[in-house]
Amino acid sequence: MTALFGLDLRGRRVVVAGGGTVASRRVRRFLSEGAAVVVVAPDASDDLRRHAQHGDLEWRDRGIVEEDLNDAWFVLAATDDAGLNDQVAAWAEARRVFCIDASDASRGTARQAAASTHGDLAIGVISTDAPDPARIRAVRDALAAHVDAGAVDLRRHRDGTGRVILVGSGPGDPGLITVRGRQALAEADVVVTDRLGATELLVTVPYDVEVINVGKSPDNHPVPQAEINRILVEHALAGRTVVRLKGGDPFVFGRGGEEAHACIVAGVDVEVVPGVTSALSVPARAGIPVTQRGVATSVLVTSGHAGADRAAVAAMVSGATVVILMGVSALPEIVAAGLAGGASPETPVAIIEKGTMQGERVTRGNLADIADNATETGVKPPAVIVIGDVARPELLASEIAATP
Ligand code: SAH
């Protein structure tokens, strides 16, 4: 019978006998758990040597002796010599230090769990009888996938302090939220959402999670930012976990900075979960690399709300890629500013509406004709405008993309 415990190895010495592939793999895990690792082996893998050079661990390049176990909290016997592993396990036993015997898990006094971490949760699986690593890994993988898919209700049941998690949901395709974003949704007592982004994900939250929609739509007035801030802070102060779900990345034209600030001044814990911003991902999904060797080495992301500012015009003229969000209604002004500033009328332009979502559409042209093309096709927000040579049609299929 084996008991499963969570060991806090941070800063505690873990002695590893052996320097081969098995030792390397396990050492990486001990390091990620914050242990002070000492590897004792006459030879070590490249990976272990690199860790030793970086000062991540101490490597004693010789055969192990009993004294190496001094001050150890935990021992791993992972040499390629089963007899030596048994010897190390016996030293550990005599010193009452737990030891994993990598050559035969049933002979040590501890077993390595197949583990994974998910935010502040760890999943560990062991077998209590005959060791069978592939089997426990299969169970771990199934459990981990379940949690990462947001399929487990991760709300806290103990009263705790409330907090706000600003989550970027990506451009719209629900597959483009991050794993941490998905977990955060599963932890939420309250979700405060916009209209943009992967709002489809909200169908997966349990019925008793309060969903507050503060997004603007044609038939309702936008909730003022100060009111949104107040909602976030109030729910968190009442002890709830509040997820603020935002399109793209919370800190790219998302007013996430103001929301984070409101939480900080109110003394509310705030975590920012970055998202896949539409500025880069919407062009990418449409086959437009915002930088490309030999074509564009810089990219400027700007708001087109009030037309094109000096930086945007300068970027258009210099041949940098200009990505414009919120620029549909001011498109004619943006184009006119670029042309007046000296950008070539031939500069390619692509407008991607509803990027990564059902109904995605790309309208193309150049600075001279894009405004007319957009009127003709009836371009509507949300849309990303890309100005620059990377926006030329079929760039990736052309020789230009092969420039060494
Ligand atoms: N924080 C968001 C941007 C919010 S500003 C992000 O990082 O993506 C809103 C603007 O983003 C829209 O006006 C539009 O220009 C752009 N946008 C967001 N999602 C989009 C999508 N799926 N397709 C095209 N444009 C999108």
Coordinates of C-alpha atoms and ligand atoms in Angstrom, one line a residue:
M1 CA 0.0 0.0 0.0
T2 CA 1.3 3.4 -0.8
A3 CA 0.0 6.8 0.5
L4 CA -0.1 9.8 -1.7
F5 CA 1.1 13.0 -0.2
G6 CA 1.9 16.5 -1.5
L7 CA 5.5 17.1 -0.6
D8 CA 6.8 20.7 -0.4
L9 CA 10.3 20.3 -1.8
R10 CA 11.1 24.0 -2.2
G11 CA 14.6 24.7 -1.2
R12 CA 15.0 21.2 0.2
R13 CA 17.9 19.0 -0.8
V14 CA 17.1 16.2 -3.2
V15 CA 20.0 13.9 -4.0
V16 CA 19.9 12.1 -7.3
A17 CA 22.2 9.2 -8.0
G18 CA 22.8 8.8 -11.8
G19 CA 23.0 11.2 -14.7
G20 CA 21.3 9.4 -17.6
T21 CA 18.0 10.0 -19.3
V22 CA 15.9 8.7 -16.5
A23 CA 17.7 10.9 -14.0
S24 CA 17.4 13.9 -16.4
R25 CA 13.7 13.6 -16.8
R26 CA 13.1 13.3 -13.1
V27 CA 15.5 16.0 -12.2
R28 CA 13.6 18.4 -14.5
R29 CA 10.6 17.8 -12.4
F30 CA 12.4 18.2 -9.1
L31 CA 13.7 21.5 -10.4
S32 CA 10.3 22.7 -11.4
E33 CA 9.1 21.9 -7.9
G34 CA 11.8 24.2 -6.5
A35 CA 14.0 21.5 -4.9
A36 CA 17.7 22.0 -4.3
V37 CA 19.0 19.2 -6.5
V38 CA 22.4 17.5 -6.1
V39 CA 23.2 15.1 -8.9
V40 CA 26.0 12.5 -8.2
A41 CA 27.2 10.7 -11.2
P42 CA 30.6 10.2 -13.0
D43 CA 28.9 11.1 -16.2
A44 CA 25.9 13.3 -16.9
S45 CA 23.6 13.9 -19.9
D46 CA 23.9 17.2 -21.9
D47 CA 20.7 18.4 -20.3
L48 CA 22.0 17.9 -16.7
R49 CA 25.4 19.5 -17.6
R50 CA 23.6 22.5 -19.0
H51 CA 21.5 22.8 -15.8
A52 CA 24.7 22.5 -13.8
Q53 CA 26.4 25.2 -15.8
H54 CA 23.4 27.5 -15.3
G55 CA 23.6 26.9 -11.6
D56 CA 20.2 25.2 -11.5
L57 CA 21.7 22.2 -9.7
E58 CA 24.9 20.9 -8.2
W59 CA 26.7 18.1 -10.0
R60 CA 29.3 16.0 -8.2
D61 CA 31.0 14.2 -11.1
R62 CA 31.9 10.9 -9.4
G63 CA 30.3 7.8 -8.1
I64 CA 27.9 8.2 -5.2
V65 CA 29.0 7.5 -1.6
E66 CA 26.9 7.3 1.5
E67 CA 27.9 10.7 2.7
D68 CA 26.3 12.3 -0.4
L69 CA 23.0 11.6 1.4
N70 CA 23.9 14.1 4.1
D71 CA 21.2 16.7 4.6
A72 CA 18.9 15.0 2.0
W73 CA 15.2 15.2 2.4
F74 CA 14.6 12.9 -0.5
V75 CA 16.6 10.6 -2.6
L76 CA 16.3 9.3 -6.2
A77 CA 18.3 6.2 -7.1
A78 CA 18.4 6.4 -10.9
T79 CA 21.8 4.9 -12.0
D80 CA 21.8 2.3 -14.7
D81 CA 23.1 -0.3 -12.2
A82 CA 20.2 -1.9 -10.3
G83 CA 22.6 -3.2 -7.6
L84 CA 23.9 0.4 -6.9
N85 CA 20.3 1.7 -6.9
D86 CA 19.5 -0.9 -4.2
Q87 CA 22.5 0.2 -2.2
V88 CA 21.5 3.9 -2.4
A89 CA 18.0 2.9 -1.3
A90 CA 19.4 1.0 1.6
W91 CA 21.5 4.0 2.7
A92 CA 18.4 6.1 2.5
E93 CA 16.3 3.6 4.5
A94 CA 19.0 3.5 7.2
R95 CA 18.9 7.3 7.4
R96 CA 15.0 7.4 7.3
V97 CA 15.0 9.4 4.1
F98 CA 12.4 8.5 1.5
C99 CA 13.8 7.1 -1.7
I100 CA 12.5 6.4 -5.2
D101 CA 14.3 3.4 -6.7
A102 CA 14.0 4.1 -10.4
S103 CA 15.0 0.6 -11.5
D104 CA 12.2 -0.9 -9.5
A105 CA 9.6 1.4 -7.9
S106 CA 8.4 -1.4 -5.7
R107 CA 11.8 -1.5 -3.9
G108 CA 12.1 2.1 -2.8
T109 CA 10.1 3.8 -0.1
A110 CA 8.5 6.3 -2.4
R111 CA 7.0 6.3 -5.8
Q112 CA 6.9 9.0 -8.4
A113 CA 3.4 10.1 -9.2
A114 CA 2.4 10.8 -12.8
A115 CA 1.6 14.5 -12.2
S116 CA 0.4 17.6 -13.8
T117 CA -0.4 21.1 -12.6
H118 CA -3.4 23.3 -13.4
G119 CA -3.2 26.7 -11.9
D120 CA -3.1 26.1 -8.2
L121 CA -4.2 22.5 -8.5
A122 CA -1.9 19.5 -8.9
I123 CA -3.1 16.1 -10.1
G124 CA -1.0 13.1 -9.1
V125 CA -1.6 9.4 -10.0
I126 CA 0.3 6.4 -8.6
S127 CA -0.4 2.7 -8.6
T128 CA -0.4 1.1 -5.2
D129 CA 0.5 -2.3 -6.4
A130 CA 2.8 -3.3 -9.3
P131 CA 4.3 -0.2 -10.9
D132 CA 3.1 0.5 -14.4
P133 CA 4.2 3.9 -15.5
A134 CA 2.4 3.9 -18.9
R135 CA -0.9 3.1 -17.1
I136 CA -0.7 5.9 -14.5
R137 CA 0.4 8.3 -17.2
A138 CA -2.7 7.4 -19.2
V139 CA -4.9 8.1 -16.2
R140 CA -3.1 11.4 -15.5
D141 CA -3.5 12.5 -19.1
A142 CA -7.2 11.8 -19.1
L143 CA -7.7 13.7 -15.9
A144 CA -5.5 16.6 -17.0
A145 CA -7.3 16.9 -20.3
H146 CA -10.6 17.0 -18.5
V147 CA -9.5 19.8 -16.2
D148 CA -7.8 21.8 -19.0
A149 CA -10.9 21.5 -21.2
G150 CA -12.8 23.4 -18.5
A151 CA -15.0 20.4 -17.9
V152 CA -14.5 20.4 -14.1
D153 CA -16.2 22.9 -11.9
L154 CA -13.2 24.6 -10.2
R155 CA -15.1 27.1 -8.1
R156 CA -13.8 27.4 -4.6
H157 CA -16.0 25.9 -1.9
R158 CA -14.2 27.4 1.1
D159 CA -14.9 31.0 1.7
G160 CA -11.9 32.9 0.6
T161 CA -11.0 36.3 -0.4
G162 CA -12.4 37.4 -3.7
R163 CA -10.3 38.2 -6.7
V164 CA -10.5 39.3 -10.2
I165 CA -9.0 37.5 -13.2
L166 CA -8.7 39.5 -16.4
V167 CA -8.9 36.8 -19.1
G168 CA -8.1 37.4 -22.8
S169 CA -10.4 35.0 -24.6
G170 CA -8.7 35.4 -28.0
P171 CA -10.1 36.7 -31.2
G172 CA -13.3 34.7 -31.4
D173 CA -12.5 31.0 -32.2
P174 CA -13.0 29.3 -28.8
G175 CA -10.0 27.1 -29.5
L176 CA -7.8 30.2 -29.2
I177 CA -8.2 30.9 -25.5
T178 CA -5.3 29.8 -23.4
V179 CA -5.3 26.8 -21.1
R180 CA -5.1 29.1 -18.1
G181 CA -8.0 31.2 -19.4
R182 CA -10.1 28.1 -19.7
Q183 CA -9.2 27.1 -16.1
A184 CA -10.0 30.6 -14.9
L185 CA -13.5 30.3 -16.4
A186 CA -14.0 27.1 -14.5
E187 CA -13.0 28.9 -11.3
A188 CA -15.4 31.8 -11.8
D189 CA -18.4 32.6 -9.5
V190 CA -19.1 35.6 -11.7
V191 CA -18.2 36.3 -15.3
V192 CA -18.3 39.8 -16.6
T193 CA -18.2 39.6 -20.4
D194 CA -18.0 41.7 -23.5
R195 CA -19.5 41.1 -26.9
L196 CA -16.1 40.5 -28.7
G197 CA -14.0 37.4 -28.3
A198 CA -14.8 33.8 -27.6
T199 CA -18.1 34.5 -25.9
E200 CA -19.2 31.0 -27.1
L201 CA -17.2 29.7 -24.2
L202 CA -19.9 31.0 -21.8
V203 CA -22.2 28.2 -22.7
T204 CA -19.9 25.9 -20.7
V205 CA -20.2 27.7 -17.4
P206 CA -22.6 26.2 -14.8
Y207 CA -26.1 27.7 -14.6
D208 CA -25.5 29.2 -11.2
V209 CA -22.5 31.2 -12.3
E210 CA -23.7 34.8 -12.7
V211 CA -22.9 36.2 -16.2
I212 CA -23.0 39.9 -16.5
N213 CA -22.8 41.3 -20.1
V214 CA -21.3 44.7 -20.3
G215 CA -20.6 44.7 -24.0
K216 CA -22.0 47.3 -26.3
S217 CA -24.3 46.2 -29.0
P218 CA -26.3 48.3 -31.5
D219 CA -29.4 48.4 -29.3
N220 CA -28.0 49.0 -25.9
H221 CA -25.8 51.7 -24.5
P222 CA -22.4 50.6 -23.4
V223 CA -21.9 50.3 -19.7
P224 CA -19.5 53.1 -18.7
Q225 CA -16.0 51.9 -17.7
A226 CA -16.4 53.3 -14.2
E227 CA -19.5 51.1 -13.7
I228 CA -17.6 48.0 -15.0
N229 CA -14.8 48.7 -12.6
R230 CA -17.3 49.0 -9.8
I231 CA -19.0 45.7 -10.7
L232 CA -15.6 43.9 -10.7
V233 CA -14.5 45.3 -7.4
E234 CA -17.8 44.9 -5.6
H235 CA -18.2 41.2 -6.5
A236 CA -14.5 40.5 -5.5
L237 CA -14.9 42.3 -2.2
A238 CA -17.9 40.1 -1.5
G239 CA -15.5 37.1 -1.7
R240 CA -16.2 36.0 -5.2
T241 CA -13.9 34.9 -8.0
V242 CA -14.7 37.3 -10.8
V243 CA -13.5 36.5 -14.3
R244 CA -13.5 39.5 -16.6
L245 CA -13.6 37.9 -20.1
K246 CA -12.3 40.2 -22.8
G247 CA -11.8 39.8 -26.5
G248 CA -8.2 39.2 -27.7
D249 CA -5.6 40.3 -25.1
P250 CA -6.9 42.3 -22.0
F251 CA -4.1 44.8 -22.4
V252 CA -4.4 45.6 -26.1
F253 CA -7.0 48.3 -26.5
G254 CA -9.1 46.4 -24.0
R255 CA -9.1 48.9 -21.1
G256 CA -7.7 46.0 -19.0
G257 CA -5.2 48.4 -17.5
E258 CA -7.9 50.5 -16.1
E259 CA -9.7 47.5 -14.7
A260 CA -6.5 46.2 -13.1
H261 CA -5.8 49.6 -11.6
A262 CA -9.3 49.8 -10.1
C263 CA -8.8 46.4 -8.5
I264 CA -5.3 47.4 -7.2
V265 CA -6.5 50.6 -5.6
A266 CA -9.4 48.8 -4.0
G267 CA -7.1 46.2 -2.5
V268 CA -8.5 43.4 -4.7
D269 CA -6.1 40.7 -6.0
V270 CA -5.9 40.7 -9.7
E271 CA -4.5 38.2 -12.1
V272 CA -4.0 38.9 -15.8
V273 CA -4.3 36.0 -18.2
P274 CA -2.9 37.2 -21.5
G275 CA -4.8 36.4 -24.6
V276 CA -4.2 35.9 -28.3
T277 CA -4.7 39.4 -29.6
S278 CA -6.8 40.0 -32.8
A279 CA -4.1 42.4 -33.9
L280 CA -1.7 39.5 -34.7
S281 CA -3.9 36.5 -34.8
V282 CA -6.6 37.7 -37.2
P283 CA -4.0 38.5 -39.9
A284 CA -2.2 35.3 -39.2
R285 CA -5.3 33.1 -39.6
A286 CA -6.0 34.9 -42.9
G287 CA -2.5 34.0 -44.1
I288 CA -0.9 37.4 -43.5
P289 CA 2.4 37.3 -41.5
V290 CA 2.7 40.7 -39.9
T291 CA 6.5 40.4 -40.2
Q292 CA 8.3 38.5 -43.0
R293 CA 12.0 38.4 -43.8
G294 CA 12.7 40.7 -46.7
V295 CA 9.2 42.2 -46.6
A296 CA 8.6 43.9 -43.2
T297 CA 10.7 44.0 -40.1
S298 CA 8.4 46.1 -37.9
V299 CA 4.8 46.2 -37.1
L300 CA 2.8 49.0 -35.6
V301 CA -0.5 48.2 -33.9
T302 CA -2.7 51.2 -33.6
S303 CA -6.3 52.3 -33.0
G304 CA -8.0 53.8 -36.1
H305 CA -10.8 55.2 -34.0
A306 CA -9.7 58.8 -34.6
G307 CA -8.0 58.3 -38.0
A308 CA -4.3 57.8 -38.5
D309 CA -1.9 59.5 -36.1
R310 CA 1.7 60.7 -37.0
A311 CA 3.2 57.4 -35.9
A312 CA 0.8 55.4 -38.1
V313 CA 1.5 57.6 -41.1
A314 CA 5.3 57.4 -40.6
A315 CA 5.0 53.6 -40.4
M316 CA 3.0 53.4 -43.6
V317 CA 5.6 55.6 -45.4
S318 CA 8.6 53.6 -44.0
G319 CA 7.2 50.3 -45.2
A320 CA 6.5 48.9 -41.7
T321 CA 3.3 46.8 -41.3
V322 CA 0.5 48.8 -39.8
V323 CA -2.3 46.9 -38.1
I324 CA -5.3 49.0 -37.3
L325 CA -8.1 48.0 -34.9
M326 CA -11.4 49.9 -34.6
G327 CA -10.6 51.5 -38.0
V328 CA -13.6 50.7 -40.2
S329 CA -15.5 53.9 -39.9
A330 CA -12.4 56.1 -40.2
L331 CA -10.9 54.1 -43.1
P332 CA -11.2 57.0 -45.7
E333 CA -9.4 59.4 -43.3
I334 CA -6.7 56.8 -42.5
V335 CA -6.1 56.2 -46.2
A336 CA -6.0 59.9 -47.0
A337 CA -3.6 60.6 -44.2
G338 CA -1.2 57.9 -45.4
L339 CA -1.3 59.1 -49.0
A340 CA -0.9 62.8 -47.9
G341 CA 2.1 61.7 -45.8
G342 CA 3.8 60.2 -48.9
A343 CA 2.9 56.4 -48.7
S344 CA 2.6 54.8 -52.1
P345 CA -0.9 54.4 -53.5
E346 CA 0.2 50.9 -54.5
T347 CA 0.7 49.9 -50.8
P348 CA -1.3 46.7 -50.3
V349 CA -4.2 46.7 -47.8
A350 CA -6.3 43.8 -46.4
I351 CA -9.3 44.1 -44.2
I352 CA -10.4 41.0 -42.3
E353 CA -13.8 41.0 -40.7
K354 CA -14.9 38.6 -38.1
G355 CA -11.4 37.0 -38.0
T356 CA -11.3 33.4 -36.9
M357 CA -15.0 33.2 -36.7
Q358 CA -18.0 32.1 -38.8
G359 CA -18.4 34.7 -41.5
E360 CA -14.8 35.7 -41.7
R361 CA -14.2 37.7 -44.9
V362 CA -11.2 39.4 -46.4
T363 CA -11.4 42.5 -48.6
R364 CA -8.3 43.5 -50.4
G365 CA -6.9 46.4 -52.3
N366 CA -4.3 49.1 -52.0
L367 CA -4.2 52.6 -50.5
A368 CA -5.7 54.0 -53.7
D369 CA -8.8 51.8 -53.9
I370 CA -9.4 50.1 -50.5
A371 CA -11.9 52.7 -49.3
D372 CA -14.1 52.2 -52.4
N373 CA -13.7 48.4 -52.1
A374 CA -14.7 48.5 -48.5
T375 CA -17.8 50.5 -49.3
E376 CA -18.7 48.1 -52.1
T377 CA -18.4 45.0 -50.0
G378 CA -20.0 46.7 -47.0
V379 CA -17.2 46.1 -44.5
K380 CA -18.4 46.2 -40.9
P381 CA -16.7 46.0 -37.5
P382 CA -15.2 44.0 -36.0
A383 CA -12.4 44.1 -38.5
V384 CA -8.6 44.3 -38.6
I385 CA -7.0 46.5 -41.2
V386 CA -3.5 45.5 -42.4
I387 CA -1.5 48.0 -44.4
G388 CA 1.9 47.1 -45.9
D389 CA 3.6 44.8 -48.3
V390 CA 2.8 41.7 -46.2
A391 CA -0.9 42.3 -47.1
R392 CA -0.3 41.6 -50.8
P393 CA -2.4 38.7 -52.0
E394 CA -0.8 35.3 -52.2
L395 CA 2.4 36.5 -50.4
L396 CA 3.0 33.2 -48.8
A397 CA 2.7 31.4 -52.2
S398 CA 5.1 33.7 -53.9
E399 CA 8.9 33.6 -54.3
I400 CA 9.1 36.7 -52.1
A401 CA 8.3 34.6 -49.0
A402 CA 11.3 32.4 -49.7
T403 CA 13.8 35.2 -49.4
P404 CA 16.7 33.7 -47.5
Ligands
SAH1 N1 -8.3 43.5 -26.8 C1 -8.7 43.2 -28.2 C2 -9.0 44.4 -29.0 C3 -10.2 45.2 -28.5 S1 -10.5 46.6 -29.5 C4 -7.6 42.3 -28.8 O1 -6.5 42.2 -28.3 O2 -7.9 41.7 -29.9 C5 -11.7 45.9 -30.6 C6 -11.2 45.8 -32.0 O3 -10.5 44.6 -32.1 C7 -12.3 45.7 -33.0 O4 -12.8 46.9 -33.4 C8 -11.5 45.0 -34.2 O5 -10.7 46.0 -34.8 C9 -10.6 44.1 -33.4 N2 -11.1 42.8 -33.4 C10 -11.3 42.1 -32.3 N3 -11.8 40.8 -32.6 C11 -11.8 40.7 -33.9 C12 -12.1 39.7 -34.8 N4 -12.5 38.5 -34.4 N5 -12.0 40.0 -36.2 C13 -11.6 41.2 -36.6 N6 -11.3 42.2 -35.7 C14 -11.4 42.0 -34.4

